Amino acid sequence: MAGTEIFGIEEIKALTDVIERKMIHRYGSHSVRNGIYRVEEFEEKAKKITGSKHALALTNGTAALITALKGLGVGPGDEVITSPFTFIATIEAIVACGAVPVLGEIDETLGLDPVSAEKLITKKTKALVPVHMFGAAADLDPFMEISIIYGIPVVEDACEVVGGTYKGRYLGSIGKCGTWSFDPNKTLTVGEGGLILTDDEDLYFKMDCYHDHGHIHSKAHDRGEEGKFGLGVNYRLSELQGALGIVALDKMDATLEKIRKTKKRIINSVKDTGIKVRPMHDPEGDTASHLIFMLPSPEAAVNFSRAAGEAGTGFSIISQNTWHYAKHWKALEEMGEKDIFGTKAPSYAAETMAATEAMLSRAVMTGLNINMSDGEIERIIRSVKCGAKASL
Ligand SMILES: Cc1ncc(COP(=O)(O)O)c(C=O)c1O
């Protein structure tokens, strides 16, 4: 499985150190921890890599999204625009704040289409949440322009793309704030973990307090004496995950280089077939976790998937992906046209996602691992060639 594939002696040492010192919690105990704060080091490393002024580590990517939206003051009566092609956590985070999710459509890169998002803006819109899916960036430049014109913040859901970039800048560090996930399915994992990046001091303060029961963190006091800013929750990350996070970020560049090399090799080997690789707003920044081709029609996608499968590699048709496509989420559909804390939700019926369906029903995908043998890579190449022959 991605992430744990690269675990080795470094992770064992990092965890052993935390356990031997018996200092597994991030806050407090200042007088007995010899100045060692692993979660803080993890945050410092993320700041150094991305250039963000602030980084807040927390328990997972979902908690990061909720905390970001809470920090921005999203609540009942508000609407938040996002993508129907995402993990359900994006929608759950909006609902957890008492706000209404409003779904735009995706473009051919499979990111939220800024034109469709702009059309959905109302007086109630409190945030725009483009999602960087399956390795590649949503088109952030137009989102940032829309953000300035309407005065609505962009929260980048970059949970799937740690280390990915857009025009030279790290995903998650471009909007008002952005979220990363380190869950077990991600290329870099700490078991469960999340991180929020922002340059905004005031937003950082609010998020920092919210994620830990309102505590105004200070090393000058022990926890019981710290001041409070409002009410919050407990999304604190432990030192065990912080220690793993430091190692994960140390390994980030080499890991991405490896997986990108594999993807390039496959794409170069199949280019003569005429198959169309998923277009991207910035191919250089792709984290290469997914290999996706866009077929000319849904029928061609079915033929490709069948032939590639027979040749040894499973390629799923993304419109059938129940994890990442809102069309399949019954619980969301049932919320459609009902009141969410006094505001009427739009319909979430499949017909409202026609443009997204048109893209995803032509898109075929297989995941790439970090460590792949020559044999595995050659099998994928053969499968793509068979798929292309059967469908183009
Ligand atoms: C796009 C997206 N957003 C949010 C999340 C939530 O992250 P986590 O699993 O760390 O809560 C995920 C995780 O799969 C995701 O893919």
Short mmCIF file of C-alpha atoms and ligand atoms in Angstrom, two decimals:
data_model
loop_
_atom_site.label_atom_id
_atom_site.label_comp_id
_atom_site.label_asym_id
_atom_site.label_seq_id
_atom_site.Cartn_x
_atom_site.Cartn_y
_atom_site.Cartn_z
CA MET A 1 0.00 0.00 0.00
CA ALA A 2 1.23 3.51 -0.83
CA GLY A 3 2.96 5.34 2.00
CA THR A 4 4.00 2.41 4.15
CA GLU A 5 5.92 1.06 1.14
CA ILE A 6 8.78 3.41 2.03
CA PHE A 7 8.79 2.70 5.77
CA GLY A 8 12.20 1.60 7.02
CA ILE A 9 14.70 2.07 9.80
CA GLU A 10 14.15 5.86 9.87
CA GLU A 11 10.51 5.46 10.96
CA ILE A 12 11.45 2.82 13.54
CA LYS A 13 14.10 5.12 15.03
CA ALA A 14 11.76 8.11 15.05
CA LEU A 15 9.04 6.18 16.89
CA THR A 16 11.43 4.44 19.27
CA ASP A 17 12.84 7.78 20.32
CA VAL A 18 9.39 9.15 21.19
CA ILE A 19 8.47 6.01 23.12
CA GLU A 20 11.77 5.85 25.00
CA ARG A 21 11.38 9.45 26.13
CA LYS A 22 7.74 8.70 27.13
CA MET A 23 6.74 12.04 25.67
CA ILE A 24 3.94 11.17 23.27
CA HIS A 25 1.83 14.33 23.58
CA ARG A 26 2.45 17.61 21.81
CA TYR A 27 1.43 20.26 24.36
CA GLY A 28 2.48 20.94 27.93
CA SER A 29 5.11 19.21 30.12
CA HIS A 30 7.55 21.93 29.05
CA SER A 31 9.85 21.50 32.02
CA VAL A 32 10.50 17.80 31.43
CA ARG A 33 10.79 17.41 27.67
CA ASN A 34 14.21 18.91 27.04
CA GLY A 35 12.85 21.26 24.40
CA ILE A 36 11.82 18.38 22.10
CA TYR A 37 8.54 18.93 20.22
CA ARG A 38 8.18 16.57 17.25
CA VAL A 39 4.82 17.85 15.95
CA GLU A 40 6.25 21.36 15.97
CA GLU A 41 9.30 20.15 14.00
CA PHE A 42 6.94 18.52 11.50
CA GLU A 43 5.16 21.86 11.08
CA GLU A 44 8.45 23.75 10.75
CA LYS A 45 9.55 21.35 8.02
CA ALA A 46 6.27 21.82 6.12
CA LYS A 47 6.73 25.60 6.39
CA LYS A 48 10.29 25.40 5.11
CA ILE A 49 9.32 23.21 2.14
CA THR A 50 6.29 25.21 1.08
CA GLY A 51 7.31 28.73 2.11
CA SER A 52 4.04 29.09 4.05
CA LYS A 53 4.21 31.37 7.08
CA HIS A 54 2.18 28.98 9.24
CA ALA A 55 1.51 25.26 9.40
CA LEU A 56 -0.85 23.50 11.80
CA ALA A 57 -0.64 19.74 12.15
CA LEU A 58 -3.74 17.91 13.30
CA THR A 59 -5.32 14.48 13.46
CA ASN A 60 -6.34 14.00 9.80
CA GLY A 61 -7.28 15.75 6.57
CA THR A 62 -10.98 15.86 7.46
CA ALA A 63 -10.17 17.63 10.73
CA ALA A 64 -7.93 20.00 8.75
CA LEU A 65 -10.82 20.92 6.41
CA ILE A 66 -13.27 21.41 9.30
CA THR A 67 -10.76 23.52 11.22
CA ALA A 68 -9.97 25.63 8.14
CA LEU A 69 -13.65 26.33 7.48
CA LYS A 70 -14.34 27.01 11.17
CA GLY A 71 -11.37 29.37 11.26
CA LEU A 72 -12.86 31.28 8.33
CA GLY A 73 -16.13 31.58 10.26
CA VAL A 74 -18.15 29.22 8.05
CA GLY A 75 -21.38 28.29 9.81
CA PRO A 76 -25.16 27.88 9.49
CA GLY A 77 -26.66 30.00 6.71
CA ASP A 78 -23.47 29.84 4.60
CA GLU A 79 -22.80 28.06 1.33
CA VAL A 80 -19.48 26.54 0.30
CA ILE A 81 -18.75 25.71 -3.33
CA THR A 82 -16.77 22.56 -4.08
CA SER A 83 -16.38 19.69 -6.51
CA PRO A 84 -18.54 16.59 -7.06
CA PHE A 85 -15.29 14.70 -7.74
CA THR A 86 -13.60 14.49 -4.36
CA PHE A 87 -13.55 12.30 -1.26
CA ILE A 88 -16.74 12.65 0.80
CA ALA A 89 -14.71 14.29 3.61
CA THR A 90 -14.79 17.60 1.71
CA ILE A 91 -18.59 17.59 1.80
CA GLU A 92 -18.72 16.30 5.39
CA ALA A 93 -16.45 19.12 6.55
CA ILE A 94 -18.82 21.71 5.08
CA VAL A 95 -21.85 20.03 6.66
CA ALA A 96 -20.01 19.64 9.99
CA CYS A 97 -19.80 23.45 10.05
CA GLY A 98 -23.57 23.67 9.51
CA ALA A 99 -23.12 25.06 5.99
CA VAL A 100 -24.56 23.95 2.65
CA PRO A 101 -22.31 22.24 0.08
CA VAL A 102 -22.87 23.58 -3.44
CA LEU A 103 -21.35 21.45 -6.18
CA GLY A 104 -19.89 22.82 -9.41
CA GLU A 105 -18.68 20.70 -12.32
CA ILE A 106 -15.19 19.52 -13.22
CA ASP A 107 -13.14 20.33 -16.31
CA GLU A 108 -11.21 17.82 -18.43
CA THR A 109 -8.31 17.82 -15.95
CA LEU A 110 -10.85 16.46 -13.41
CA GLY A 111 -10.42 19.51 -11.16
CA LEU A 112 -13.30 21.84 -10.21
CA ASP A 113 -14.01 24.11 -13.19
CA PRO A 114 -13.63 27.75 -12.03
CA VAL A 115 -16.22 28.92 -14.59
CA SER A 116 -18.85 26.57 -13.17
CA ALA A 117 -17.90 27.58 -9.61
CA GLU A 118 -18.21 31.31 -10.32
CA LYS A 119 -21.75 30.83 -11.67
CA LEU A 120 -22.81 29.36 -8.30
CA ILE A 121 -21.66 32.30 -6.17
CA THR A 122 -24.43 33.93 -4.12
CA LYS A 123 -24.52 36.35 -1.18
CA LYS A 124 -24.31 33.28 1.06
CA THR A 125 -21.07 31.89 -0.43
CA LYS A 126 -18.45 31.86 2.31
CA ALA A 127 -15.65 29.78 0.74
CA LEU A 128 -14.50 28.14 -2.49
CA VAL A 129 -12.97 24.69 -2.09
CA PRO A 130 -11.23 23.46 -5.25
CA VAL A 131 -9.99 19.90 -4.79
CA HIS A 132 -6.69 18.73 -6.29
CA MET A 133 -7.63 15.20 -7.28
CA PHE A 134 -5.59 12.13 -8.11
CA GLY A 135 -2.25 13.92 -8.17
CA ALA A 136 -3.02 17.03 -10.20
CA ALA A 137 -3.86 20.66 -9.46
CA ALA A 138 -7.19 22.33 -10.03
CA ASP A 139 -6.78 25.54 -12.03
CA LEU A 140 -5.85 27.86 -9.17
CA ASP A 141 -5.10 31.10 -11.07
CA PRO A 142 -8.74 31.71 -12.03
CA PHE A 143 -9.87 30.65 -8.55
CA MET A 144 -7.56 33.23 -6.98
CA GLU A 145 -8.91 35.90 -9.37
CA ILE A 146 -12.49 34.99 -8.45
CA SER A 147 -11.48 35.10 -4.80
CA ILE A 148 -10.25 38.69 -5.16
CA ILE A 149 -13.22 39.88 -7.24
CA TYR A 150 -15.87 38.50 -4.85
CA GLY A 151 -13.89 38.65 -1.60
CA ILE A 152 -14.40 34.92 -0.99
CA PRO A 153 -11.49 32.86 0.38
CA VAL A 154 -10.10 29.81 -1.42
CA VAL A 155 -9.52 26.74 0.76
CA GLU A 156 -7.44 24.28 -1.26
CA ASP A 157 -8.31 20.67 -0.54
CA ALA A 158 -4.81 19.39 -1.25
CA CYS A 159 -5.29 16.29 0.90
CA GLU A 160 -4.38 14.00 -2.02
CA VAL A 161 -1.40 15.88 -3.40
CA VAL A 162 1.24 16.42 -0.73
CA GLY A 163 4.33 17.62 -2.62
CA GLY A 164 2.41 18.47 -5.80
CA THR A 165 2.82 21.94 -7.28
CA TYR A 166 1.03 24.49 -9.49
CA LYS A 167 3.24 26.83 -11.49
CA GLY A 168 6.13 26.26 -9.11
CA ARG A 169 4.20 26.69 -5.82
CA TYR A 170 3.21 23.89 -3.47
CA LEU A 171 -0.45 22.87 -3.54
CA GLY A 172 -2.08 23.83 -0.28
CA SER A 173 0.06 26.96 0.07
CA ILE A 174 -1.59 29.11 -2.62
CA GLY A 175 -5.14 29.77 -1.39
CA LYS A 176 -6.09 31.54 1.85
CA CYS A 177 -5.26 28.16 3.35
CA GLY A 178 -4.89 24.57 2.19
CA THR A 179 -5.06 21.09 3.69
CA TRP A 180 -2.84 18.02 3.44
CA SER A 181 -3.63 14.45 4.50
CA PHE A 182 -1.24 11.74 5.60
CA ASP A 183 -3.78 8.93 5.89
CA PRO A 184 -2.82 5.32 4.99
CA ASN A 185 -3.83 5.67 1.32
CA LYS A 186 -1.60 8.63 0.62
CA THR A 187 1.88 8.52 -0.92
CA LEU A 188 3.23 9.89 2.36
CA THR A 189 1.53 8.57 5.48
CA VAL A 190 1.84 8.82 9.26
CA GLY A 191 -1.05 6.42 9.90
CA GLU A 192 -3.54 9.25 10.33
CA GLY A 193 -2.57 12.90 10.13
CA GLY A 194 -3.37 16.24 8.54
CA LEU A 195 -1.86 19.67 8.12
CA ILE A 196 -3.13 23.16 7.27
CA LEU A 197 -0.93 25.72 5.52
CA THR A 198 -1.63 29.45 5.56
CA ASP A 199 0.09 32.83 5.40
CA ASP A 200 -2.71 34.47 7.38
CA GLU A 201 -1.71 35.15 10.99
CA ASP A 202 -5.24 35.76 12.29
CA LEU A 203 -6.65 32.65 10.58
CA TYR A 204 -3.77 30.57 11.93
CA PHE A 205 -4.44 31.81 15.47
CA LYS A 206 -8.13 30.90 15.25
CA MET A 207 -7.41 27.46 13.78
CA ASP A 208 -4.66 26.76 16.32
CA CYS A 209 -7.03 27.57 19.19
CA TYR A 210 -10.02 25.72 17.68
CA HIS A 211 -8.15 22.46 17.12
CA ASP A 212 -7.28 22.26 20.84
CA HIS A 213 -10.32 23.31 22.93
CA GLY A 214 -9.63 27.01 22.40
CA HIS A 215 -6.20 26.94 24.06
CA ILE A 216 -3.99 29.95 23.34
CA HIS A 217 -0.76 27.98 23.23
CA SER A 218 2.18 29.29 25.18
CA LYS A 219 5.35 27.64 26.40
CA ALA A 220 5.49 30.20 29.20
CA HIS A 221 2.60 28.45 30.98
CA ASP A 222 1.54 24.91 31.55
CA ARG A 223 -1.72 23.87 29.94
CA GLY A 224 -3.98 24.59 32.89
CA GLU A 225 -2.87 28.22 32.95
CA GLU A 226 -3.14 28.94 29.24
CA GLY A 227 -5.71 31.51 28.09
CA LYS A 228 -8.69 30.47 25.96
CA PHE A 229 -10.11 31.78 22.69
CA GLY A 230 -13.62 30.45 22.24
CA LEU A 231 -14.63 26.82 22.23
CA GLY A 232 -12.98 24.15 20.16
CA VAL A 233 -12.47 20.43 19.75
CA ASN A 234 -9.64 17.95 20.18
CA TYR A 235 -7.86 17.44 16.86
CA ARG A 236 -4.36 17.39 18.43
CA LEU A 237 -1.72 15.31 16.68
CA SER A 238 0.46 13.06 18.83
CA GLU A 239 4.24 13.17 18.93
CA LEU A 240 4.32 9.67 17.41
CA GLN A 241 2.69 10.90 14.23
CA GLY A 242 4.69 14.12 14.37
CA ALA A 243 7.90 12.09 14.43
CA LEU A 244 6.69 10.02 11.45
CA GLY A 245 5.72 13.23 9.67
CA ILE A 246 9.26 14.58 9.88
CA VAL A 247 10.57 11.42 8.22
CA ALA A 248 7.80 11.48 5.60
CA LEU A 249 8.67 15.02 4.56
CA ASP A 250 12.38 14.12 4.51
CA LYS A 251 11.52 11.35 2.06
CA MET A 252 9.10 13.41 -0.01
CA ASP A 253 11.36 14.54 -2.85
CA ALA A 254 12.99 11.15 -3.46
CA THR A 255 9.60 9.41 -3.28
CA LEU A 256 7.96 11.73 -5.78
CA GLU A 257 10.95 11.50 -8.10
CA LYS A 258 10.67 7.73 -8.14
CA ILE A 259 6.95 7.55 -8.86
CA ARG A 260 7.15 10.35 -11.44
CA LYS A 261 9.90 8.44 -13.26
CA THR A 262 7.69 5.35 -13.42
CA LYS A 263 4.76 7.34 -14.78
CA LYS A 264 6.94 9.06 -17.41
CA ARG A 265 8.30 5.69 -18.54
CA ILE A 266 4.79 4.30 -19.01
CA ILE A 267 3.51 7.38 -20.84
CA ASN A 268 6.56 7.53 -23.15
CA SER A 269 6.13 3.85 -23.98
CA VAL A 270 2.48 4.18 -25.01
CA LYS A 271 2.50 7.51 -26.82
CA ASP A 272 2.51 5.94 -30.29
CA THR A 273 -0.87 4.32 -29.58
CA GLY A 274 -2.57 7.71 -29.85
CA ILE A 275 -4.07 7.36 -26.36
CA LYS A 276 -4.79 10.70 -24.66
CA VAL A 277 -3.25 11.22 -21.24
CA ARG A 278 -5.43 13.18 -18.77
CA PRO A 279 -4.62 16.85 -19.49
CA MET A 280 -3.30 18.95 -16.57
CA HIS A 281 -3.03 22.66 -15.79
CA ASP A 282 0.57 22.04 -14.77
CA PRO A 283 1.92 18.57 -15.68
CA GLU A 284 5.25 19.34 -13.96
CA GLY A 285 3.51 19.45 -10.58
CA ASP A 286 1.72 16.09 -10.89
CA THR A 287 2.48 13.81 -7.93
CA ALA A 288 2.09 10.86 -10.34
CA SER A 289 0.03 8.77 -7.93
CA HIS A 290 -2.53 7.98 -10.66
CA LEU A 291 -2.25 7.01 -14.32
CA ILE A 292 -5.33 8.30 -16.15
CA PHE A 293 -6.32 8.29 -19.81
CA MET A 294 -9.23 10.13 -21.41
CA LEU A 295 -11.02 8.04 -24.02
CA PRO A 296 -13.13 9.57 -26.79
CA SER A 297 -16.42 8.09 -25.48
CA PRO A 298 -17.86 6.10 -22.54
CA GLU A 299 -18.06 3.05 -24.84
CA ALA A 300 -14.36 3.39 -25.68
CA ALA A 301 -13.62 3.59 -21.94
CA VAL A 302 -15.49 0.31 -21.36
CA ASN A 303 -13.57 -1.36 -24.20
CA PHE A 304 -10.24 -0.01 -22.91
CA SER A 305 -10.92 -1.16 -19.37
CA ARG A 306 -11.93 -4.66 -20.49
CA ALA A 307 -8.92 -5.18 -22.78
CA ALA A 308 -6.42 -3.72 -20.29
CA GLY A 309 -7.86 -5.94 -17.56
CA GLU A 310 -7.54 -9.03 -19.74
CA ALA A 311 -3.90 -8.06 -20.34
CA GLY A 312 -3.25 -7.97 -16.60
CA THR A 313 -3.87 -4.43 -15.30
CA GLY A 314 -7.16 -3.26 -13.84
CA PHE A 315 -8.19 0.19 -15.09
CA SER A 316 -11.38 1.47 -13.47
CA ILE A 317 -13.77 3.83 -15.20
CA ILE A 318 -13.77 6.78 -12.82
CA SER A 319 -17.52 7.49 -13.09
CA GLN A 320 -18.03 4.12 -11.36
CA ASN A 321 -15.79 5.13 -8.44
CA THR A 322 -18.10 5.17 -5.42
CA TRP A 323 -15.41 6.66 -3.14
CA HIS A 324 -14.75 9.81 -5.09
CA TYR A 325 -17.85 10.75 -7.08
CA ALA A 326 -20.80 12.50 -5.43
CA LYS A 327 -23.29 10.86 -7.82
CA HIS A 328 -22.95 7.66 -5.76
CA TRP A 329 -23.46 9.17 -2.29
CA LYS A 330 -27.01 8.29 -1.18
CA ALA A 331 -26.65 10.19 2.10
CA LEU A 332 -25.81 13.36 0.16
CA GLU A 333 -28.65 12.88 -2.33
CA GLU A 334 -31.09 12.48 0.57
CA MET A 335 -29.94 15.84 1.97
CA GLY A 336 -30.79 17.51 -1.37
CA GLU A 337 -33.50 20.23 -1.33
CA LYS A 338 -33.84 19.86 2.46
CA ASP A 339 -33.00 22.41 5.15
CA ILE A 340 -29.49 22.38 6.58
CA PHE A 341 -29.64 24.55 9.71
CA GLY A 342 -32.33 26.72 8.13
CA THR A 343 -30.85 27.03 4.61
CA LYS A 344 -32.24 25.02 1.71
CA ALA A 345 -29.71 22.73 0.06
CA PRO A 346 -29.68 22.38 -3.73
CA SER A 347 -30.52 19.07 -5.39
CA TYR A 348 -27.64 16.59 -5.40
CA ALA A 349 -29.33 14.27 -7.91
CA ALA A 350 -27.14 12.65 -10.57
CA GLU A 351 -28.70 14.85 -13.31
CA THR A 352 -27.11 17.93 -11.67
CA MET A 353 -23.66 16.50 -12.46
CA ALA A 354 -24.02 16.05 -16.23
CA ALA A 355 -20.74 17.73 -17.25
CA THR A 356 -18.84 15.82 -14.57
CA GLU A 357 -20.40 12.56 -15.72
CA ALA A 358 -19.34 13.34 -19.30
CA MET A 359 -15.70 13.63 -18.15
CA LEU A 360 -15.56 10.79 -15.63
CA SER A 361 -17.32 8.26 -17.85
CA ARG A 362 -14.49 8.68 -20.40
CA ALA A 363 -11.69 8.54 -17.83
CA VAL A 364 -9.88 5.28 -17.01
CA MET A 365 -7.48 5.00 -14.10
CA THR A 366 -4.99 2.75 -12.41
CA GLY A 367 -2.97 3.65 -9.29
CA LEU A 368 0.83 3.63 -9.24
CA ASN A 369 2.89 2.38 -6.33
CA ILE A 370 6.17 3.93 -5.23
CA ASN A 371 8.14 0.71 -5.56
CA MET A 372 7.34 -1.05 -8.82
CA SER A 373 9.38 -3.75 -10.49
CA ASP A 374 10.30 -3.64 -14.18
CA GLY A 375 7.89 -6.54 -14.67
CA GLU A 376 4.98 -4.65 -13.12
CA ILE A 377 5.71 -1.54 -15.17
CA GLU A 378 6.01 -3.52 -18.41
CA ARG A 379 2.71 -5.25 -17.64
CA ILE A 380 0.98 -1.86 -17.33
CA ILE A 381 2.55 -0.73 -20.62
CA ARG A 382 1.33 -3.89 -22.37
CA SER A 383 -2.12 -3.47 -20.88
CA VAL A 384 -2.39 0.15 -22.01
CA LYS A 385 -1.38 -0.86 -25.53
CA CYS A 386 -4.04 -3.61 -25.57
CA GLY A 387 -6.61 -1.18 -24.14
CA ALA A 388 -5.77 1.44 -26.76
CA LYS A 389 -6.01 -1.11 -29.58
CA ALA A 390 -9.44 -2.21 -28.42
CA SER A 391 -10.85 1.28 -27.97
CA LEU A 392 -9.36 3.77 -30.46
C1 LIG B 1 -9.72 14.98 -1.48
C2 LIG B 1 -9.68 14.55 -0.05
N1 LIG B 1 -10.08 15.41 0.90
C3 LIG B 1 -10.05 15.08 2.21
C4 LIG B 1 -9.60 13.83 2.63
C5 LIG B 1 -9.64 13.48 4.08
O1 LIG B 1 -8.40 13.13 4.60
P1 LIG B 1 -8.29 12.14 5.86
O2 LIG B 1 -8.52 10.75 5.37
O3 LIG B 1 -6.89 12.35 6.34
O4 LIG B 1 -9.30 12.58 6.85
C6 LIG B 1 -9.17 12.90 1.67
C7 LIG B 1 -8.71 11.56 2.07
O5 LIG B 1 -8.86 10.57 1.41
C8 LIG B 1 -9.22 13.27 0.30
O6 LIG B 1 -8.83 12.40 -0.65
#
